[in-house]
Amino acid sequence: MKRLFPAQATFIGAFVSDVPRVALPEVVFAGRSNVGKSSAINVIVGQQIARTSRTPGRTQSVNVIDLGTARLIDLPGYGYAKVSKAMREDWKKLIGGYLSDRPEIKLVVALVDARHPAQELDRTLLAQLAELGFPVLALATKIDDLPRARRSPTVAALAKALGLPSDAVIPFSATEKIGVDEAREAISWALKA
Ligand code: GDP
């Protein structure tokens, strides 16, 4: 079997409404704004393909990345405080709309910040994903910011708070490349790639 990662990735486009369907399995990345989603995508794909933004809340589009045999869907980051209520509602619609009608989705990678307890919006997303029946992998991002001894207990606490089995939460760091191989393997497995 040909290895998916590092992938030969191409940016397909940024969509603000309906994302065109193609007959390819999809892996979706979702998480709060500034959680480290773009950095995680770039290090997992092995290419600077997702924009890392210094203005959280700026990306309001569903970004589609072609991986050859699959597609990576980068959902807009949620929960940025300084946006209008209307904008937040638009995000909800865009994210909810995407997730509710997409049999192509084989895995949702939910990113949560390891430096903070699970947030209300994270729990809402995870509950929604469970209800929709998607397989979920969580990445506990920026784990490098935690002393080593705090890492396992933090991951266990996050798993519990999010209602996930503890092996579904991977300690992750884009900067120190922690958990990258595990994430790649889990994604490849889910995509059967
Ligand atoms: P996004 O808004 O979720 O796409 O997040 P970005 O990837 O743009 O990262 C947001 C901020 O978190 C930036 O300042 C990054 O430098 C920082 N960041 C991203 N990944 C890591 C990581 O693995 N460790 C640490 N310590 N910081 C990170």
mmCIF file of C-alpha atoms and ligand atoms in Angstrom:
data_model
loop_
_atom_site.group_PDB
_atom_site.id
_atom_site.type_symbol
_atom_site.label_atom_id
_atom_site.label_comp_id
_atom_site.label_asym_id
_atom_site.label_seq_id
_atom_site.Cartn_x
_atom_site.Cartn_y
_atom_site.Cartn_z
ATOM 1 C CA MET A 1 0.000 0.000 0.000
ATOM 2 C CA LYS A 2 1.328 3.423 -0.963
ATOM 3 C CA ARG A 3 1.941 5.726 1.982
ATOM 4 C CA LEU A 4 -0.344 8.737 2.187
ATOM 5 C CA PHE A 5 1.995 10.931 4.237
ATOM 6 C CA PRO A 6 3.962 12.989 3.549
ATOM 7 C CA ALA A 7 1.327 13.802 0.961
ATOM 8 C CA GLN A 8 1.534 15.506 -2.388
ATOM 9 C CA ALA A 9 -1.054 18.084 -1.438
ATOM 10 C CA THR A 10 -2.816 20.703 -3.554
ATOM 11 C CA PHE A 11 -4.995 23.524 -2.314
ATOM 12 C CA ILE A 12 -8.365 23.157 -4.041
ATOM 13 C CA GLY A 13 -10.122 26.203 -2.676
ATOM 14 C CA ALA A 14 -11.747 28.146 0.129
ATOM 15 C CA PHE A 15 -15.504 27.794 0.175
ATOM 16 C CA VAL A 16 -17.981 29.947 2.043
ATOM 17 C CA SER A 17 -21.001 27.858 1.158
ATOM 18 C CA ASP A 18 -21.540 24.500 -0.537
ATOM 19 C CA VAL A 19 -18.349 22.561 -0.978
ATOM 20 C CA PRO A 20 -18.347 20.621 -4.246
ATOM 21 C CA ARG A 21 -18.410 16.869 -3.752
ATOM 22 C CA VAL A 22 -16.082 14.426 -5.398
ATOM 23 C CA ALA A 23 -15.941 10.683 -4.887
ATOM 24 C CA LEU A 24 -13.053 10.739 -2.405
ATOM 25 C CA PRO A 25 -12.926 9.958 1.303
ATOM 26 C CA GLU A 26 -12.485 12.974 3.535
ATOM 27 C CA VAL A 27 -10.716 13.736 6.792
ATOM 28 C CA VAL A 28 -11.998 16.839 8.530
ATOM 29 C CA PHE A 29 -9.978 19.081 10.867
ATOM 30 C CA ALA A 30 -11.949 21.112 13.393
ATOM 31 C CA GLY A 31 -11.059 23.147 16.437
ATOM 32 C CA ARG A 32 -11.181 26.484 18.198
ATOM 33 C CA SER A 33 -9.559 29.379 16.509
ATOM 34 C CA ASN A 34 -5.854 29.604 17.434
ATOM 35 C CA VAL A 35 -5.742 25.992 18.704
ATOM 36 C CA GLY A 36 -2.886 25.232 16.309
ATOM 37 C CA LYS A 37 -4.951 23.668 13.522
ATOM 38 C CA SER A 38 -3.026 25.109 10.581
ATOM 39 C CA SER A 39 0.297 24.174 12.163
ATOM 40 C CA ALA A 40 -0.976 20.643 12.805
ATOM 41 C CA ILE A 41 -2.222 20.228 9.229
ATOM 42 C CA ASN A 42 1.063 21.464 7.799
ATOM 43 C CA VAL A 43 3.210 19.151 9.881
ATOM 44 C CA ILE A 44 0.954 16.119 9.312
ATOM 45 C CA VAL A 45 0.735 16.689 5.554
ATOM 46 C CA GLY A 46 4.437 17.513 5.430
ATOM 47 C CA GLN A 47 3.923 20.678 3.444
ATOM 48 C CA GLN A 48 2.999 24.318 4.160
ATOM 49 C CA ILE A 49 -0.501 23.948 2.793
ATOM 50 C CA ALA A 50 -2.738 25.466 5.482
ATOM 51 C CA ARG A 51 -2.286 29.091 6.318
ATOM 52 C CA THR A 52 -1.086 29.828 9.824
ATOM 53 C CA SER A 53 -2.741 33.069 10.662
ATOM 54 C CA ARG A 54 -1.781 35.695 13.189
ATOM 55 C CA THR A 55 -5.305 37.053 13.131
ATOM 56 C CA PRO A 56 -7.466 34.456 14.792
ATOM 57 C CA GLY A 57 -10.970 34.323 13.456
ATOM 58 C CA ARG A 58 -9.971 35.445 10.018
ATOM 59 C CA THR A 59 -10.484 32.177 8.180
ATOM 60 C CA GLN A 60 -14.198 31.795 7.712
ATOM 61 C CA SER A 61 -14.103 29.399 4.856
ATOM 62 C CA VAL A 62 -14.029 25.656 4.500
ATOM 63 C CA ASN A 63 -10.622 25.025 2.976
ATOM 64 C CA VAL A 64 -10.272 21.963 0.814
ATOM 65 C CA ILE A 65 -6.931 20.270 0.281
ATOM 66 C CA ASP A 66 -6.434 17.434 -2.156
ATOM 67 C CA LEU A 67 -4.203 14.611 -0.945
ATOM 68 C CA GLY A 68 -4.429 12.538 -4.113
ATOM 69 C CA THR A 69 -6.483 9.607 -2.849
ATOM 70 C CA ALA A 70 -8.390 11.619 -0.248
ATOM 71 C CA ARG A 71 -9.338 15.153 0.697
ATOM 72 C CA LEU A 72 -8.483 17.097 3.802
ATOM 73 C CA ILE A 73 -11.183 19.511 4.919
ATOM 74 C CA ASP A 74 -10.029 22.411 7.093
ATOM 75 C CA LEU A 75 -13.096 23.807 8.850
ATOM 76 C CA PRO A 76 -13.090 27.415 10.057
ATOM 77 C CA GLY A 77 -11.860 27.816 13.633
ATOM 78 C CA TYR A 78 -14.681 28.480 16.070
ATOM 79 C CA GLY A 79 -15.020 30.378 19.314
ATOM 80 C CA TYR A 80 -13.016 33.497 18.616
ATOM 81 C CA ALA A 81 -14.428 36.011 21.085
ATOM 82 C CA LYS A 82 -14.012 39.199 19.093
ATOM 83 C CA VAL A 83 -16.390 38.478 16.252
ATOM 84 C CA SER A 84 -19.975 39.529 15.901
ATOM 85 C CA LYS A 85 -22.837 37.263 16.864
ATOM 86 C CA ALA A 86 -23.937 37.182 13.240
ATOM 87 C CA MET A 87 -20.509 35.983 12.178
ATOM 88 C CA ARG A 88 -20.556 33.289 14.839
ATOM 89 C CA GLU A 89 -23.947 32.138 13.578
ATOM 90 C CA ASP A 90 -22.548 31.985 10.037
ATOM 91 C CA TRP A 91 -19.725 29.749 11.269
ATOM 92 C CA LYS A 92 -22.130 27.485 13.079
ATOM 93 C CA LYS A 93 -24.173 27.120 9.924
ATOM 94 C CA LEU A 94 -21.136 26.479 7.776
ATOM 95 C CA ILE A 95 -19.644 23.897 10.142
ATOM 96 C CA GLY A 96 -22.951 22.259 11.026
ATOM 97 C CA GLY A 97 -24.011 22.197 7.394
ATOM 98 C CA TYR A 98 -20.803 20.554 6.354
ATOM 99 C CA LEU A 99 -20.896 17.861 9.004
ATOM 100 C CA SER A 100 -24.563 17.006 8.676
ATOM 101 C CA ASP A 101 -24.591 15.873 5.086
ATOM 102 C CA ARG A 102 -21.321 14.248 4.216
ATOM 103 C CA PRO A 103 -21.011 10.475 3.923
ATOM 104 C CA GLU A 104 -17.517 11.016 2.471
ATOM 105 C CA ILE A 105 -16.221 11.909 5.944
ATOM 106 C CA LYS A 106 -14.228 8.994 7.330
ATOM 107 C CA LEU A 107 -12.656 10.746 10.291
ATOM 108 C CA VAL A 108 -12.947 14.019 12.162
ATOM 109 C CA VAL A 109 -9.761 15.246 13.776
ATOM 110 C CA ALA A 110 -10.820 17.495 16.652
ATOM 111 C CA LEU A 111 -8.096 19.741 18.017
ATOM 112 C CA VAL A 112 -8.143 20.807 21.644
ATOM 113 C CA ASP A 113 -5.607 22.950 23.467
ATOM 114 C CA ALA A 114 -3.691 20.837 25.995
ATOM 115 C CA ARG A 115 -2.916 23.922 28.055
ATOM 116 C CA HIS A 116 -6.535 24.505 29.085
ATOM 117 C CA PRO A 117 -9.381 22.330 30.313
ATOM 118 C CA ALA A 118 -11.876 21.331 27.616
ATOM 119 C CA GLN A 119 -14.000 24.330 26.724
ATOM 120 C CA GLU A 120 -17.747 24.426 26.385
ATOM 121 C CA LEU A 121 -17.518 24.794 22.601
ATOM 122 C CA ASP A 122 -15.159 21.813 22.364
ATOM 123 C CA ARG A 123 -17.607 19.670 24.285
ATOM 124 C CA THR A 124 -20.435 20.888 22.068
ATOM 125 C CA LEU A 125 -18.501 19.920 18.942
ATOM 126 C CA LEU A 126 -17.609 16.486 20.318
ATOM 127 C CA ALA A 127 -21.204 15.849 21.369
ATOM 128 C CA GLN A 128 -22.366 16.841 17.888
ATOM 129 C CA LEU A 129 -19.816 14.518 16.284
ATOM 130 C CA ALA A 130 -20.860 11.630 18.518
ATOM 131 C CA GLU A 131 -24.486 12.226 17.634
ATOM 132 C CA LEU A 132 -23.658 12.233 13.933
ATOM 133 C CA GLY A 133 -21.722 8.999 14.404
ATOM 134 C CA PHE A 134 -18.351 10.106 13.032
ATOM 135 C CA PRO A 135 -15.152 8.416 14.117
ATOM 136 C CA VAL A 136 -13.185 11.033 16.043
ATOM 137 C CA LEU A 137 -9.527 11.479 16.777
ATOM 138 C CA ALA A 138 -8.590 14.293 19.136
ATOM 139 C CA LEU A 139 -5.209 15.999 19.143
ATOM 140 C CA ALA A 140 -4.206 17.663 22.411
ATOM 141 C CA THR A 141 -2.236 20.502 20.834
ATOM 142 C CA LYS A 142 0.742 22.515 22.151
ATOM 143 C CA ILE A 143 1.588 19.660 24.524
ATOM 144 C CA ASP A 144 5.201 20.934 24.419
ATOM 145 C CA ASP A 145 4.078 23.786 26.673
ATOM 146 C CA LEU A 146 3.368 21.299 29.476
ATOM 147 C CA PRO A 147 6.024 19.751 31.688
ATOM 148 C CA ARG A 148 6.487 16.099 30.766
ATOM 149 C CA ALA A 149 4.934 14.795 33.974
ATOM 150 C CA ARG A 150 1.728 16.728 33.286
ATOM 151 C CA ARG A 151 1.185 15.388 29.778
ATOM 152 C CA SER A 152 -0.446 11.973 30.394
ATOM 153 C CA PRO A 153 -2.772 13.169 33.154
ATOM 154 C CA THR A 154 -3.790 16.129 30.985
ATOM 155 C CA VAL A 155 -4.603 13.910 28.026
ATOM 156 C CA ALA A 156 -6.608 11.579 30.283
ATOM 157 C CA ALA A 157 -8.558 14.512 31.735
ATOM 158 C CA LEU A 158 -9.286 15.911 28.282
ATOM 159 C CA ALA A 159 -10.482 12.510 27.052
ATOM 160 C CA LYS A 160 -12.803 12.198 30.019
ATOM 161 C CA ALA A 161 -14.196 15.705 29.592
ATOM 162 C CA LEU A 162 -14.785 15.118 25.895
ATOM 163 C CA GLY A 163 -16.336 11.686 26.333
ATOM 164 C CA LEU A 164 -13.641 9.929 24.343
ATOM 165 C CA PRO A 165 -11.649 6.790 25.112
ATOM 166 C CA SER A 166 -8.176 7.852 26.260
ATOM 167 C CA ASP A 167 -6.480 6.264 23.245
ATOM 168 C CA ALA A 168 -8.539 8.539 20.976
ATOM 169 C CA VAL A 169 -6.658 11.581 22.275
ATOM 170 C CA ILE A 170 -3.110 12.002 21.015
ATOM 171 C CA PRO A 171 -0.649 14.335 22.754
ATOM 172 C CA PHE A 172 0.457 16.603 19.932
ATOM 173 C CA SER A 173 2.971 19.312 19.186
ATOM 174 C CA ALA A 174 3.571 20.801 15.761
ATOM 175 C CA THR A 175 6.655 22.635 16.957
ATOM 176 C CA GLU A 176 8.296 19.587 18.556
ATOM 177 C CA LYS A 177 6.714 17.064 16.192
ATOM 178 C CA ILE A 178 5.113 15.058 18.958
ATOM 179 C CA GLY A 179 2.281 12.727 17.919
ATOM 180 C CA VAL A 180 2.741 13.392 14.212
ATOM 181 C CA ASP A 181 3.351 9.758 13.247
ATOM 182 C CA GLU A 182 0.444 8.578 15.409
ATOM 183 C CA ALA A 183 -1.871 11.129 13.807
ATOM 184 C CA ARG A 184 -0.707 10.163 10.316
ATOM 185 C CA GLU A 185 -1.274 6.487 11.059
ATOM 186 C CA ALA A 186 -4.748 7.029 12.497
ATOM 187 C CA ILE A 187 -5.765 9.153 9.517
ATOM 188 C CA SER A 188 -4.337 6.694 6.987
ATOM 189 C CA TRP A 189 -6.100 3.850 8.759
ATOM 190 C CA ALA A 190 -9.432 5.680 8.740
ATOM 191 C CA LEU A 191 -9.011 6.500 5.060
ATOM 192 C CA LYS A 192 -7.742 2.963 4.383
ATOM 193 C CA ALA A 193 -4.893 4.641 2.550
HETATM 194 P P1 GDP B 1 -5.051 27.954 14.024
HETATM 195 O O1 GDP B 1 -5.627 29.332 14.204
HETATM 196 O O2 GDP B 1 -5.798 26.937 14.840
HETATM 197 O O3 GDP B 1 -4.850 27.529 12.605
HETATM 198 O O4 GDP B 1 -3.607 27.964 14.738
HETATM 199 P P2 GDP B 1 -2.138 28.233 14.141
HETATM 200 O O5 GDP B 1 -1.558 26.983 13.603
HETATM 201 O O6 GDP B 1 -2.166 29.436 13.256
HETATM 202 O O7 GDP B 1 -1.368 28.537 15.519
HETATM 203 C C1 GDP B 1 -1.861 29.476 16.439
HETATM 204 C C2 GDP B 1 -0.749 29.883 17.405
HETATM 205 O O8 GDP B 1 -0.346 28.751 18.173
HETATM 206 C C3 GDP B 1 0.498 30.390 16.703
HETATM 207 O O9 GDP B 1 1.014 31.448 17.467
HETATM 208 C C4 GDP B 1 1.433 29.198 16.709
HETATM 209 O O10 GDP B 1 2.777 29.591 16.742
HETATM 210 C C5 GDP B 1 1.042 28.492 17.992
HETATM 211 N N1 GDP B 1 1.272 27.040 17.890
HETATM 212 C C6 GDP B 1 0.851 26.225 16.903
HETATM 213 N N2 GDP B 1 1.261 24.959 17.113
HETATM 214 C C7 GDP B 1 1.967 24.965 18.266
HETATM 215 C C8 GDP B 1 2.656 23.949 19.025
HETATM 216 O O11 GDP B 1 2.730 22.764 18.680
HETATM 217 N N3 GDP B 1 3.235 24.353 20.204
HETATM 218 C C9 GDP B 1 3.198 25.634 20.637
HETATM 219 N N4 GDP B 1 3.792 25.907 21.786
HETATM 220 N N5 GDP B 1 2.577 26.614 19.948
HETATM 221 C C10 GDP B 1 1.964 26.297 18.781
#
